[in-house]
C-alpha positions in Angstrom: 33.1 -52.4 108.7 29.4 -52.3 108.0 27.4 -55.3 107.1 26.7 -55.7 103.4 23.2 -54.9 102.0 21.4 -58.1 101.2 19.6 -58.2 97.8 16.8 -60.3 99.2 15.9 -57.5 101.6 13.8 -55.7 98.9 10.6 -53.9 99.8 8.4 -52.5 97.0 5.5 -50.2 97.7 3.3 -48.8 95.0 0.3 -46.4 95.3 -1.8 -44.5 92.8 -1.4 -40.7 92.8 -4.5 -38.5 92.9 -5.5 -37.5 89.3 -5.2 -33.8 90.1 -1.8 -34.2 91.8 0.6 -35.6 89.3 4.0 -36.3 90.7 3.0 -35.6 94.3 4.1 -38.3 96.7 1.0 -40.1 98.1 3.2 -41.8 100.7 2.6 -45.5 100.1 2.7 -47.6 103.2 3.8 -51.2 104.0 0.4 -52.0 105.5 -1.6 -51.0 102.4 0.6 -50.8 99.3 3.2 -53.6 99.5 3.8 -55.4 96.2 4.6 -59.1 96.0 6.8 -59.2 92.9 9.4 -61.4 91.1 12.1 -60.7 88.5 12.4 -57.1 89.8 14.8 -54.6 88.5 15.1 -50.9 89.4 17.0 -48.5 87.2 17.3 -45.3 89.2 19.1 -43.0 86.7 18.1 -43.5 83.1 18.5 -40.6 80.7 21.2 -39.1 78.5 24.7 -37.8 78.9 25.6 -34.6 77.1 29.3 -34.1 76.5 30.6 -30.6 76.9 32.8 -31.1 73.8 35.3 -28.5 74.9 38.1 -27.5 72.5 41.3 -28.0 74.6 45.0 -27.8 73.7 45.5 -31.4 74.9 44.0 -34.8 74.6 41.8 -36.4 77.3 38.3 -37.4 78.3 35.5 -34.9 78.3 33.1 -34.2 81.2 29.4 -35.0 80.5 26.3 -33.6 82.1 23.4 -35.9 82.9 20.1 -34.7 81.5 16.5 -35.9 81.1 16.8 -38.3 84.1 14.0 -40.7 85.0 13.5 -44.0 86.8 12.3 -47.4 85.6 10.9 -50.2 87.7 10.3 -53.6 86.1 8.8 -56.7 87.7 6.2 -59.5 87.6 3.1 -60.0 89.8 1.0 -63.1 89.9 -2.3 -62.7 88.0 -4.9 -63.7 90.6 -8.0 -62.0 92.0 -8.3 -60.6 95.5 -10.3 -63.6 96.8 -13.5 -61.5 97.2 -15.8 -60.8 94.3 -15.9 -57.0 93.6 -12.8 -56.2 95.6 -9.8 -54.9 93.7 -6.7 -57.1 93.6 -3.4 -56.0 95.2 -2.0 -55.4 91.7 -4.7 -52.9 90.9 -2.4 -49.8 90.8 -0.1 -51.5 88.3 -2.7 -52.2 85.6 -4.3 -48.8 86.2 -0.9 -47.2 85.5 -1.0 -49.0 82.1 -3.8 -46.7 81.0 -6.7 -48.8 82.3 -10.0 -47.9 84.1 -11.2 -49.9 87.1 -14.9 -50.6 87.7 -15.9 -52.3 90.9 -19.3 -54.0 91.3 -19.5 -55.0 95.0 -20.0 -58.7 95.5 -19.8 -59.4 91.7 -16.8 -58.4 89.7 -13.9 -56.1 89.0 -13.4 -54.9 85.4 -10.5 -53.3 83.6 -10.7 -51.7 80.2 -8.3 -49.3 78.3 -8.8 -45.6 78.6 -7.3 -42.7 76.6 -8.1 -39.8 78.9 -7.8 -39.5 82.7 -5.0 -42.0 82.9 -3.6 -42.6 86.4 -0.1 -42.4 87.6 1.7 -44.1 90.5 4.4 -43.6 93.1 6.8 -46.4 93.9 9.2 -46.9 96.8 12.0 -49.4 96.2 14.0 -50.3 99.3 17.1 -52.5 99.5 18.1 -52.6 103.1 17.5 -49.0 104.4 18.4 -47.4 101.0 15.2 -46.1 99.5 14.6 -45.1 95.9 11.4 -43.1 95.1 9.8 -43.0 91.7 7.0 -40.5 91.2 4.5 -39.8 88.4 4.9 -43.3 87.1 3.1 -44.7 84.0 3.5 -48.1 82.7 3.1 -50.7 80.0 2.6 -54.4 80.7 2.2 -57.9 79.3 -0.1 -60.6 80.7 1.2 -64.1 80.2 -0.5 -67.4 80.7 1.7 -70.5 80.0 0.6 -74.1 80.4 2.0 -75.5 83.7 3.1 -72.0 84.7 1.8 -69.2 87.0 0.0 -66.5 85.1 1.7 -63.1 85.6 1.4 -59.5 84.7 4.8 -58.0 83.9 5.0 -54.3 84.1 7.6 -51.7 83.3 6.9 -48.4 85.1 8.7 -45.2 84.0 8.7 -42.3 86.4 10.3 -39.1 87.5 13.8 -39.1 89.0 14.5 -38.4 92.6 17.6 -38.6 94.8 17.6 -41.8 96.9 18.0 -41.6 100.6 18.2 -43.7 103.8 14.8 -44.5 105.3 13.2 -46.6 108.0 12.1 -50.0 106.7 8.3 -50.3 106.9 6.5 -53.4 108.1 4.7 -55.0 105.1 1.4 -56.8 104.9 1.2 -59.4 102.1 -2.2 -60.9 103.1 -3.9 -59.2 100.2 -1.9 -61.3 97.8 -3.7 -64.6 97.2 -2.1 -67.9 96.2 -2.5 -68.5 92.4 -3.3 -71.6 90.5 -0.9 -72.9 87.8 -2.4 -72.9 84.3 -3.7 -76.3 83.3 -6.7 -78.1 81.7 -8.4 -78.1 85.1 -7.7 -74.5 86.1 -7.9 -72.7 82.7 -11.3 -73.7 81.4 -11.6 -71.2 78.5 -9.1 -70.9 75.7 -11.0 -69.8 72.6 -10.4 -68.2 69.2 -13.5 -67.3 67.1 -15.6 -69.3 69.5 -13.6 -72.5 68.9 -12.0 -74.3 71.8 -8.3 -74.8 71.0 -5.7 -76.9 72.7 -3.2 -74.2 73.6 0.4 -73.9 75.0 0.4 -70.2 75.9 -1.3 -66.8 75.7 0.0 -63.3 76.0 -1.7 -59.9 75.9 0.8 -57.1 75.4 -0.9 -53.8 76.5 1.5 -52.0 74.1 1.6 -48.6 75.9 4.1 -46.2 74.4 5.4 -44.6 77.6 7.6 -41.6 77.1 9.3 -39.1 79.5 8.8 -35.4 78.5 11.4 -33.3 80.2 10.6 -29.7 79.3 10.7 -26.2 80.8 8.2 -25.8 83.7 6.9 -29.4 83.3 8.5 -32.8 83.6 6.1 -35.8 83.3 5.8 -39.3 81.9 2.9 -39.9 79.4 1.4 -42.8 77.6 1.4 -41.2 74.2 -0.1 -44.1 72.2 -1.1 -47.8 72.5 -0.7 -50.7 70.1 -1.9 -53.9 71.8 -1.1 -57.4 70.5 -2.0 -61.0 71.4 0.1 -64.1 70.8 -1.1 -67.7 71.2 0.4 -71.1 70.4 -2.2 -73.7 69.6 -2.3 -77.3 68.3 -3.1 -77.4 64.6 -6.6 -78.4 63.5 -8.1 -79.1 60.1 -8.6 -76.1 57.9 -12.3 -76.8 57.9 -12.3 -75.9 61.6 -10.0 -72.9 61.5 -7.9 -71.8 58.5 -5.1 -69.4 59.8 -4.2 -68.3 56.2 -7.8 -67.4 55.3 -8.3 -65.7 58.7 -5.3 -63.5 58.0 -6.8 -62.3 54.8 -5.0 -61.4 51.6 -4.1 -58.3 49.6 -7.6 -58.3 48.1 -9.7 -59.5 51.1 -10.3 -57.8 54.4 -9.2 -60.0 57.3 -12.2 -61.2 59.2 -12.5 -60.1 62.9 -12.5 -62.9 65.5 -13.1 -62.8 69.3 -10.6 -64.3 71.7 -11.3 -65.4 75.2 -9.1 -66.9 77.9 -10.2 -67.6 81.4 -8.0 -68.8 84.3 -8.9 -69.8 87.8 -11.6 -71.9 89.4 -11.9 -70.4 92.9 -14.5 -67.7 93.3 -12.9 -64.3 93.8 -9.7 -65.4 92.1 -10.9 -66.0 88.5 -9.5 -63.9 85.7 -11.3 -63.6 82.3 -9.6 -61.9 79.4 -11.6 -61.0 76.3 -10.8 -59.2 73.1 -14.0 -59.3 70.9 -12.7 -57.8 67.7 -9.3 -59.2 66.8 -7.6 -59.4 63.4 -5.1 -62.2 62.9 -1.6 -61.4 61.8 0.2 -63.0 58.9 0.5 -66.8 59.4 4.2 -67.6 59.4 3.8 -71.3 59.3 3.7 -74.4 61.6 6.2 -75.5 64.2 6.8 -78.9 65.8 6.7 -79.6 69.5 6.8 -83.2 70.9 6.2 -84.4 67.3 2.9 -82.5 67.2 2.1 -79.7 64.8 1.5 -76.3 66.4 0.5 -72.9 65.1 2.0 -69.7 66.5 -0.7 -67.1 66.0 -0.7 -63.4 66.5 -3.6 -61.0 66.7 -4.3 -57.3 67.0 -7.2 -56.4 69.2 -9.1 -53.5 67.5 -11.3 -50.9 69.1 -14.9 -50.8 67.9 -16.5 -47.8 69.6 -13.1 -46.9 71.2 -11.4 -48.0 74.4 -13.0 -51.4 74.1 -10.3 -53.5 72.4 -9.9 -55.7 75.5 -11.5 -56.3 78.9 -10.2 -58.1 82.0 -12.9 -59.3 84.4 -12.2 -60.7 87.9 -15.0 -62.7 89.5 
């Protein structure tokens, strides 16, 4: 009897597809495109089942036909720079698949901002043992999370075109592009600001809010980001209302809510620093305080708004 397939034998390769070749396999390799992920799940056969609903002269189950099939890959990557200023991190294809543009300034920085047109797609290989699943034409949504005493991560959900899995040779993988992260703390997370005010904070999340939908039509099957609705959540220690009033900041039925900038920066090692800014945010309705360790805390939510367009947030790696 054959040996069982071990779950911890997973290999994940992800590579961007050329803009003019949607759904064409760019053949990711273990040497260049290996992903270092956690909390990974691969759903190889999402879609619908259409019952034939035949009228028969007897009782019994009906056969269904699988339609609109697609794949979904979900997982976390550690949010840390490449270690070299101006060099893209190993997770670059993932955030670009979330409808973001990448700008490299050699020796200085890598910047990511949202885009509406010219959005990239990715191909993903997911191997368990020698069984290989292939996802093509993938587009994604993601959430960046920074929790105190935790490792900052980008969690992505990639939706792509369905293919039949097959047995393949396991590639050798190179993980040297993935740098060791720093856990979030007072020392390693020097910026945590709302409206220019330094807050004592417990957590931060930026949900990229991409509405990813498969479109399975005649002559064309593809996955598109049809819209976006970003959101930010933060939990902070309460302060006097003279410093920050969350009720006033949320506005009222007669007052327009004031716009506030938000900035969080994590990392203290050059080449591994991640700065997240959303310059024009409107605070959501204030739901009230909560207690943690006998201290009052405020759970706050924000919507980052575009100003000129495609400028509602920026991630800068230095």
